Structure formats: C-alpha cells, structure tokens
C-alpha cells in the first residue's frame, strides 16, 4: 500500500524520515510530493495513493476523484477546513486530524508575535510589557491551553471564552472563564484568536466585536484568516489608531493593510505557527501511525467525517 505525503509547505527532513520509518515498518511504501506549485501535480500524485498525509493542502472533490485507491486522508495538524468532508464521506474516504501535535509550536509563535507587537516592531521606540496585562484567549482548545501555560510565565492575567468547553475545565487551569465573546473582547488588552474556520465562525470577528476592545489592545491571530471580517477590521483600525493587529495568516487585503497600518500591522509571509521540527515530527509521525492503525486495524480514533 502506498502512503503519499503531499505538502506544499514541506515538513522538516527529520519528520519525513520518521514518517517513512513508520510506513515501511508496517510494510507500506512512502511517496513524497513536496513544494508543488500546481494542482495538476497533486492530482497526478494521488492517482496511486492508498493514504494521504497533508498539511494545509486542499483536498476537494476533484482531488478525491483523482484518487481511486484512497482510503484515508490525515491532515497532520489541527484545522481541517482545507478538506471537503462531505466529498470524502461520499467517496468512502476517512478523514482525520492529529489534534494537539503542533499546538505548542503555534502557542510559542503567539508570544513571538506579541513581544514583537508590544515592542513596536523593534523600531527603537519605547513599547509596553505583557506582564500584568489581561490576555483573552478566544477558544480554549489545545493551542489556547498552551497559550495560557506560557502566559502564566509572562505574568499575564488570563481570561478565556469557549463556546464548547465547560467553565470548570477552564478554571481548573487557573484561567478565568468569561460568558460571552463580547465580554472577552471588552476585557482583554491582548486577544489571541484560536477559533477554527467553520460556517459559524467565518468573518465572526467583525467591526462591532472589535469595537469592544480596550484602549491600546493587540489582536494576535494564529488561527485562520477566514474568521476575520477583513473590511470590518480595516474600518476598525481606521477608527482606532491605538490598536495593533498581528497575524500568522496573511489576510487577503494584506497590501491595503500595509499601506494603511504599516506601523501597527504585521503578517508572516508564510504561515509559520506549526513550522518547527518538533511539531513536524509530532504531527507527521502521528499521521503515519493513524494511517497504519486505520488500514491494518480499522482504528478510526480522530476521524472527523462520518
Ligand atoms: C493547523 O491547523 O494545524 C495549523 O494551522 C498548522 O497548519 P500548517 O500545517 O499548514 O502549518
């Protein structure tokens, strides 16, 4: 059986070696498609694949139709908004993610971006500290929890809102649960966004919500660009010159943002949150093991489609 690793943004070599070892130990063959630039390359590569490991690579109905032997797709990472789940289910393909495997890497980048922001992008002027500031964690999943853990080291006052996590679970971590997203934005000097991109969350961070932020706030987004109402963000930043926006996911209106807000806006050129050797190894090897478990034993833990 053939396992294809298709990554437009490749894993570290050490992670690919680990994935190969897992696959070969189970009697499977590993194929690699890295840094591809055309969808046609992916369509050709999946033609003979029984299993597929991807990152943010798009797997839509066309890709699934080009892969007649495909039984499983594992998104080595958390968010699976890049996979057409309905099409996969219709094609009889199991889809999984690898929750938690890259979350520390993303959480560490949150603080890399935050220190850069509050020190005025290292332009030599006097900035502020994170110590004593109110941090609002928007969604308390694996990344949110790691953000809370690191924030304690910075001496921040930590709040969280999560529509699905019980308040007691948040409290157990020494984090103050808030009752609504509006309350979170009204409370936090720093908001860290960790909601997935779903039909419900798309463009949900809009002008009205942002308008609740206290003076001098910073919003850091290491989740998805789709959760931001981009024209609303522009209007808000125009009205509020005290606020900064830093992100690991370049918005569609990046040029406009640069033009208008260069002194208080930053986007990484390529999504870097999960781009560490450790996260690549953890997520990549977990993906390989999940494939082996599914194909050889029918273990469908972490399946995200029905
Ligand atoms: C995730 O959902 O796991 C992160 O956004 C990382 O995405 P990436 O694997 O494309 O870097």
CSV table of C-alpha atoms and ligand atoms in Angstrom, one decimal:
chain,number,residue,atom,x,y,z
A,1,UNK,CA,0.0,0.0,0.0
A,2,UNK,CA,1.2,3.5,-0.8
A,3,UNK,CA,1.2,6.4,1.6
A,4,UNK,CA,1.6,9.8,-0.1
A,5,UNK,CA,2.9,12.8,1.8
A,6,UNK,CA,1.7,15.9,-0.2
A,7,UNK,CA,2.9,19.1,1.4
A,8,UNK,CA,3.1,22.4,-0.5
A,9,UNK,CA,4.9,23.6,2.7
A,10,UNK,CA,7.2,20.7,3.5
A,11,UNK,CA,7.9,19.1,6.8
A,12,UNK,CA,11.5,19.1,8.3
A,13,UNK,CA,13.5,16.3,6.8
A,14,UNK,CA,13.7,14.5,10.1
A,15,UNK,CA,9.9,14.4,10.3
A,16,UNK,CA,9.7,12.9,6.7
A,17,UNK,CA,12.3,10.3,7.8
A,18,UNK,CA,10.2,9.4,10.8
A,19,UNK,CA,7.0,9.1,8.7
A,20,UNK,CA,8.9,6.8,6.2
A,21,UNK,CA,10.1,4.6,9.1
A,22,UNK,CA,6.5,4.2,10.4
A,23,UNK,CA,5.1,3.4,7.0
A,24,UNK,CA,7.9,1.0,6.0
A,25,UNK,CA,7.7,-0.8,9.4
A,26,UNK,CA,4.1,-1.6,8.5
A,27,UNK,CA,5.0,-2.9,5.1
A,28,UNK,CA,3.9,0.3,3.3
A,29,UNK,CA,5.6,2.4,0.7
A,30,UNK,CA,6.1,6.1,1.0
A,31,UNK,CA,5.8,8.6,-1.8
A,32,UNK,CA,6.6,12.3,-1.5
A,33,UNK,CA,5.3,15.4,-3.2
A,34,UNK,CA,6.8,18.5,-1.7
A,35,UNK,CA,6.7,22.2,-2.7
A,36,UNK,CA,4.3,21.5,-5.5
A,37,UNK,CA,3.0,24.6,-7.3
A,38,UNK,CA,0.2,23.3,-9.5
A,39,UNK,CA,-2.9,21.3,-8.5
A,40,UNK,CA,-2.2,19.0,-11.5
A,41,UNK,CA,0.9,17.7,-9.7
A,42,UNK,CA,-1.3,16.7,-6.7
A,43,UNK,CA,-3.9,15.2,-9.0
A,44,UNK,CA,-1.2,13.0,-10.7
A,45,UNK,CA,0.4,12.1,-7.4
A,46,UNK,CA,-2.8,10.9,-5.7
A,47,UNK,CA,-3.7,8.5,-8.6
A,48,UNK,CA,-1.9,5.6,-6.9
A,49,UNK,CA,-2.2,6.5,-3.2
A,50,UNK,CA,-4.0,4.4,-0.7
A,51,UNK,CA,-3.4,7.0,2.1
A,52,UNK,CA,-2.6,10.7,2.1
A,53,UNK,CA,-0.8,12.9,4.6
A,54,UNK,CA,-1.3,16.7,4.1
A,55,UNK,CA,-1.0,20.0,5.9
A,56,UNK,CA,-3.0,23.0,4.7
A,57,UNK,CA,-3.1,21.4,1.3
A,58,UNK,CA,-6.5,21.5,-0.3
A,59,UNK,CA,-8.3,18.2,-0.8
A,60,UNK,CA,-11.5,18.8,-2.7
A,61,UNK,CA,-13.9,16.6,-4.8
A,62,UNK,CA,-11.5,16.8,-7.8
A,63,UNK,CA,-8.5,15.5,-5.8
A,64,UNK,CA,-10.7,12.7,-4.3
A,65,UNK,CA,-12.0,11.8,-7.7
A,66,UNK,CA,-8.4,11.5,-9.0
A,67,UNK,CA,-7.5,9.1,-6.2
A,68,UNK,CA,-9.5,5.8,-6.8
A,69,UNK,CA,-7.5,3.8,-4.3
A,70,UNK,CA,-7.6,6.4,-1.5
A,71,UNK,CA,-8.9,5.1,1.9
A,72,UNK,CA,-7.7,7.8,4.3
A,73,UNK,CA,-6.5,11.4,4.4
A,74,UNK,CA,-4.8,12.6,7.6
A,75,UNK,CA,-4.4,16.3,8.0
A,76,UNK,CA,-1.1,16.5,10.0
A,77,UNK,CA,-2.3,19.3,12.2
A,78,UNK,CA,-5.4,20.7,13.8
A,79,UNK,CA,-7.6,22.6,11.3
A,80,UNK,CA,-9.2,20.5,8.6
A,81,UNK,CA,-11.2,23.3,6.8
A,82,UNK,CA,-9.0,22.5,3.8
A,83,UNK,CA,-10.6,19.1,3.3
A,84,UNK,CA,-14.0,18.7,1.7
A,85,UNK,CA,-15.5,16.4,4.3
A,86,UNK,CA,-18.8,15.8,2.5
A,87,UNK,CA,-17.0,14.8,-0.7
A,88,UNK,CA,-14.6,12.5,1.3
A,89,UNK,CA,-17.6,10.8,3.0
A,90,UNK,CA,-19.3,10.4,-0.3
A,91,UNK,CA,-16.1,8.8,-1.7
A,92,UNK,CA,-15.8,6.5,1.3
A,93,UNK,CA,-12.6,8.1,2.5
A,94,UNK,CA,-11.9,8.5,6.2
A,95,UNK,CA,-10.5,12.0,7.2
A,96,UNK,CA,-8.6,12.5,10.4
A,97,UNK,CA,-6.6,15.3,12.0
A,98,UNK,CA,-3.8,15.0,14.6
A,99,UNK,CA,-5.1,17.2,17.5
A,100,UNK,CA,-2.6,18.6,19.9
A,101,UNK,CA,0.5,17.6,18.0
A,102,UNK,CA,1.6,21.0,16.8
A,103,UNK,CA,-0.2,23.2,19.4
A,104,UNK,CA,2.9,24.2,21.5
A,105,UNK,CA,4.6,25.4,18.3
A,106,UNK,CA,1.6,27.7,17.5
A,107,UNK,CA,1.4,28.9,21.1
A,108,UNK,CA,5.0,29.8,21.2
A,109,UNK,CA,4.6,31.8,18.0
A,110,UNK,CA,1.8,33.7,19.6
A,111,UNK,CA,4.3,35.1,22.1
A,112,UNK,CA,6.9,35.7,19.4
A,113,UNK,CA,4.3,37.9,17.6
A,114,UNK,CA,3.1,39.6,20.8
A,115,UNK,CA,6.5,40.7,22.0
A,116,UNK,CA,7.3,42.0,18.5
A,117,UNK,CA,4.0,44.0,18.6
A,118,UNK,CA,4.2,45.4,22.1
A,119,UNK,CA,7.8,46.5,21.5
A,120,UNK,CA,6.6,48.5,18.4
A,121,UNK,CA,8.1,46.0,15.9
A,122,UNK,CA,11.6,46.7,17.3
A,123,UNK,CA,11.7,50.2,15.9
A,124,UNK,CA,13.6,51.6,18.8
A,125,UNK,CA,10.7,53.4,20.5
A,126,UNK,CA,9.5,52.6,24.0
A,127,UNK,CA,6.9,49.9,24.0
A,128,UNK,CA,5.0,48.0,26.7
A,129,UNK,CA,5.3,44.7,28.6
A,130,UNK,CA,3.0,41.7,28.7
A,131,UNK,CA,3.3,41.3,32.4
A,132,UNK,CA,0.1,42.3,34.2
A,133,UNK,CA,-1.9,42.7,31.0
A,134,UNK,CA,-5.2,40.9,30.5
A,135,UNK,CA,-5.0,38.2,28.0
A,136,UNK,CA,-8.2,37.0,26.3
A,137,UNK,CA,-8.0,33.5,24.8
A,138,UNK,CA,-10.6,33.2,22.1
A,139,UNK,CA,-11.4,29.4,22.1
A,140,UNK,CA,-9.8,27.2,24.7
A,141,UNK,CA,-8.6,24.1,22.8
A,142,UNK,CA,-5.2,22.6,22.5
A,143,UNK,CA,-3.5,25.8,21.3
A,144,UNK,CA,-5.5,28.0,23.8
A,145,UNK,CA,-4.3,25.8,26.7
A,146,UNK,CA,-0.7,26.1,25.7
A,147,UNK,CA,-1.1,29.9,25.3
A,148,UNK,CA,-2.4,30.0,28.9
A,149,UNK,CA,0.5,28.0,30.2
A,150,UNK,CA,3.1,30.2,28.5
A,151,UNK,CA,1.2,33.4,29.5
A,152,UNK,CA,1.5,32.4,33.2
A,153,UNK,CA,5.3,32.7,32.8
A,154,UNK,CA,4.8,36.2,31.4
A,155,UNK,CA,2.7,37.1,34.5
A,156,UNK,CA,-0.4,37.9,32.5
A,157,UNK,CA,-3.9,37.9,33.9
A,158,UNK,CA,-5.6,35.2,31.8
A,159,UNK,CA,-9.2,35.0,30.6
A,160,UNK,CA,-10.8,32.7,28.1
A,161,UNK,CA,-14.1,32.2,26.2
A,162,UNK,CA,-15.0,28.9,24.6
A,163,UNK,CA,-18.5,28.1,23.4
A,164,UNK,CA,-17.9,24.3,23.9
A,165,UNK,CA,-15.5,24.0,26.9
A,166,UNK,CA,-17.2,24.0,30.4
A,167,UNK,CA,-16.2,26.9,32.6
A,168,UNK,CA,-14.9,24.4,35.3
A,169,UNK,CA,-12.4,23.0,32.8
A,170,UNK,CA,-11.1,26.5,32.1
A,171,UNK,CA,-11.0,27.4,35.8
A,172,UNK,CA,-9.0,24.2,36.6
A,173,UNK,CA,-6.1,25.8,34.6
A,174,UNK,CA,-6.2,29.0,36.7
A,175,UNK,CA,-7.8,30.8,33.8
A,176,UNK,CA,-10.9,33.0,34.2
A,177,UNK,CA,-13.8,31.8,32.0
A,178,UNK,CA,-16.0,34.6,30.5
A,179,UNK,CA,-19.6,34.1,29.5
A,180,UNK,CA,-19.5,35.6,26.0
A,181,UNK,CA,-17.2,36.5,23.2
A,182,UNK,CA,-18.3,40.1,23.6
A,183,UNK,CA,-17.2,40.1,27.2
A,184,UNK,CA,-13.8,38.6,26.2
A,185,UNK,CA,-13.1,41.4,23.7
A,186,UNK,CA,-14.3,44.1,26.2
A,187,UNK,CA,-11.9,42.7,28.8
A,188,UNK,CA,-8.7,41.8,27.1
A,189,UNK,CA,-5.7,44.0,26.5
A,190,UNK,CA,-4.5,41.2,24.2
A,191,UNK,CA,-6.8,38.9,22.3
A,192,UNK,CA,-5.4,35.6,21.0
A,193,UNK,CA,-7.6,34.0,18.3
A,194,UNK,CA,-7.9,30.2,18.2
A,195,UNK,CA,-11.3,29.5,16.7
A,196,UNK,CA,-11.4,27.1,13.7
A,197,UNK,CA,-12.8,28.3,10.4
A,198,UNK,CA,-16.3,26.9,10.2
A,199,UNK,CA,-19.6,28.1,8.6
A,200,UNK,CA,-20.4,29.5,12.0
A,201,UNK,CA,-17.1,31.3,12.7
A,202,UNK,CA,-16.4,32.7,9.3
A,203,UNK,CA,-16.0,36.6,9.5
A,204,UNK,CA,-17.3,36.4,13.0
A,205,UNK,CA,-14.6,38.7,14.3
A,206,UNK,CA,-16.2,41.9,12.9
A,207,UNK,CA,-16.1,45.6,13.5
A,208,UNK,CA,-18.8,45.5,16.2
A,209,UNK,CA,-16.9,42.9,18.2
A,210,UNK,CA,-13.5,44.6,17.8
A,211,UNK,CA,-15.0,47.9,18.8
A,212,UNK,CA,-15.3,46.5,22.3
A,213,UNK,CA,-11.5,46.3,22.8
A,214,UNK,CA,-10.0,48.5,25.4
A,215,UNK,CA,-7.5,51.2,24.5
A,216,UNK,CA,-4.1,50.1,23.3
A,217,UNK,CA,-5.3,46.5,22.6
A,218,UNK,CA,-3.4,44.0,20.5
A,219,UNK,CA,-5.1,41.2,18.5
A,220,UNK,CA,-3.0,38.2,17.5
A,221,UNK,CA,-4.4,35.7,15.0
A,222,UNK,CA,-2.6,32.4,14.6
A,223,UNK,CA,-5.8,30.6,13.6
A,224,UNK,CA,-7.3,31.3,10.2
A,225,UNK,CA,-7.8,34.5,8.1
A,226,UNK,CA,-11.4,33.4,7.3
A,227,UNK,CA,-12.6,34.1,10.8
A,228,UNK,CA,-11.8,37.8,10.4
A,229,UNK,CA,-14.2,40.2,8.6
A,230,UNK,CA,-11.4,41.9,6.7
A,231,UNK,CA,-13.2,45.1,5.6
A,232,UNK,CA,-14.5,45.4,9.1
A,233,UNK,CA,-11.0,45.1,10.5
A,234,UNK,CA,-9.9,47.9,8.2
A,235,UNK,CA,-12.7,50.2,9.3
A,236,UNK,CA,-12.0,49.4,12.9
A,237,UNK,CA,-8.3,50.1,12.7
A,238,UNK,CA,-9.0,53.4,10.9
A,239,UNK,CA,-11.2,54.4,13.8
A,240,UNK,CA,-8.9,53.1,16.5
A,241,UNK,CA,-5.2,54.1,15.9
A,242,UNK,CA,-4.3,52.7,19.3
A,243,UNK,CA,-4.9,49.1,18.3
A,244,UNK,CA,-2.4,46.6,16.7
A,245,UNK,CA,-3.1,43.5,14.6
A,246,UNK,CA,-0.5,40.8,14.2
A,247,UNK,CA,-1.2,37.6,12.4
A,248,UNK,CA,0.4,34.3,11.2
A,249,UNK,CA,-2.1,34.2,8.3
A,250,UNK,CA,-1.7,36.9,5.7
A,251,UNK,CA,-5.1,38.4,5.1
A,252,UNK,CA,-6.4,38.7,1.5
A,253,UNK,CA,-6.2,42.5,1.9
A,254,UNK,CA,-2.5,42.4,3.0
A,255,UNK,CA,-1.4,45.2,0.6
A,256,UNK,CA,-4.2,47.6,1.9
A,257,UNK,CA,-3.3,46.7,5.5
A,258,UNK,CA,0.4,47.5,4.8
A,259,UNK,CA,-0.5,50.7,3.1
A,260,UNK,CA,-2.8,52.0,5.8
A,261,UNK,CA,-1.4,50.5,9.0
A,262,UNK,CA,2.3,49.6,8.5
A,263,UNK,CA,3.3,50.8,12.0
A,264,UNK,CA,0.8,48.6,13.8
A,265,UNK,CA,0.2,45.6,11.5
A,266,UNK,CA,2.3,42.6,10.8
A,267,UNK,CA,1.7,39.3,8.9
A,268,UNK,CA,4.2,36.5,8.5
A,269,UNK,CA,5.0,35.9,4.8
A,270,UNK,CA,4.0,32.2,5.2
A,271,UNK,CA,2.1,30.6,8.0
A,272,UNK,CA,4.8,29.6,10.4
A,273,UNK,CA,3.0,28.6,13.6
A,274,UNK,CA,3.4,24.8,13.1
A,275,UNK,CA,6.7,25.1,11.3
A,276,UNK,CA,9.1,23.7,13.8
A,277,UNK,CA,11.0,20.4,13.7
A,278,UNK,CA,9.2,19.2,16.8
A,279,UNK,CA,5.7,20.0,15.5
A,280,UNK,CA,6.5,18.4,12.2
A,281,UNK,CA,7.8,15.3,13.9
A,282,UNK,CA,4.9,15.0,16.3
A,283,UNK,CA,2.1,15.7,13.7
A,284,UNK,CA,3.8,13.8,10.9
A,285,UNK,CA,4.5,10.6,12.8
A,286,UNK,CA,1.1,10.8,14.5
A,287,UNK,CA,-0.4,10.9,11.0
A,288,UNK,CA,1.6,7.9,9.8
A,289,UNK,CA,0.6,5.9,12.9
A,290,UNK,CA,-3.0,6.8,12.5
A,291,UNK,CA,-2.9,5.6,8.9
A,292,UNK,CA,-1.3,2.3,9.9
A,293,UNK,CA,-3.8,1.9,12.7
A,294,UNK,CA,-6.7,2.5,10.3
A,295,UNK,CA,-5.5,0.5,7.4
A,296,UNK,CA,-4.3,-2.5,9.4
A,297,UNK,CA,-6.7,-2.5,12.4
A,298,UNK,CA,-9.6,-0.3,11.5
A,299,UNK,CA,-8.8,2.1,14.3
A,300,UNK,CA,-10.7,5.3,13.4
A,301,UNK,CA,-9.8,7.4,16.5
A,302,UNK,CA,-9.5,11.1,15.4
A,303,UNK,CA,-11.8,10.6,12.5
A,304,UNK,CA,-13.6,13.9,11.7
A,305,UNK,CA,-16.0,12.8,9.0
A,306,UNK,CA,-18.9,10.4,9.4
B,1,LIG,C1,-3.1,23.6,11.9
B,1,LIG,O1,-4.3,23.8,11.7
B,1,LIG,O2,-2.6,22.6,12.4
B,1,LIG,C2,-2.2,24.8,11.8
B,1,LIG,O3,-2.8,25.9,11.3
B,1,LIG,C3,-0.9,24.5,11.0
B,1,LIG,O4,-1.0,24.4,9.7
B,1,LIG,P1,0.1,24.0,8.7
B,1,LIG,O5,0.4,22.6,8.9
B,1,LIG,O6,-0.3,24.3,7.3
B,1,LIG,O7,1.4,24.8,9.0
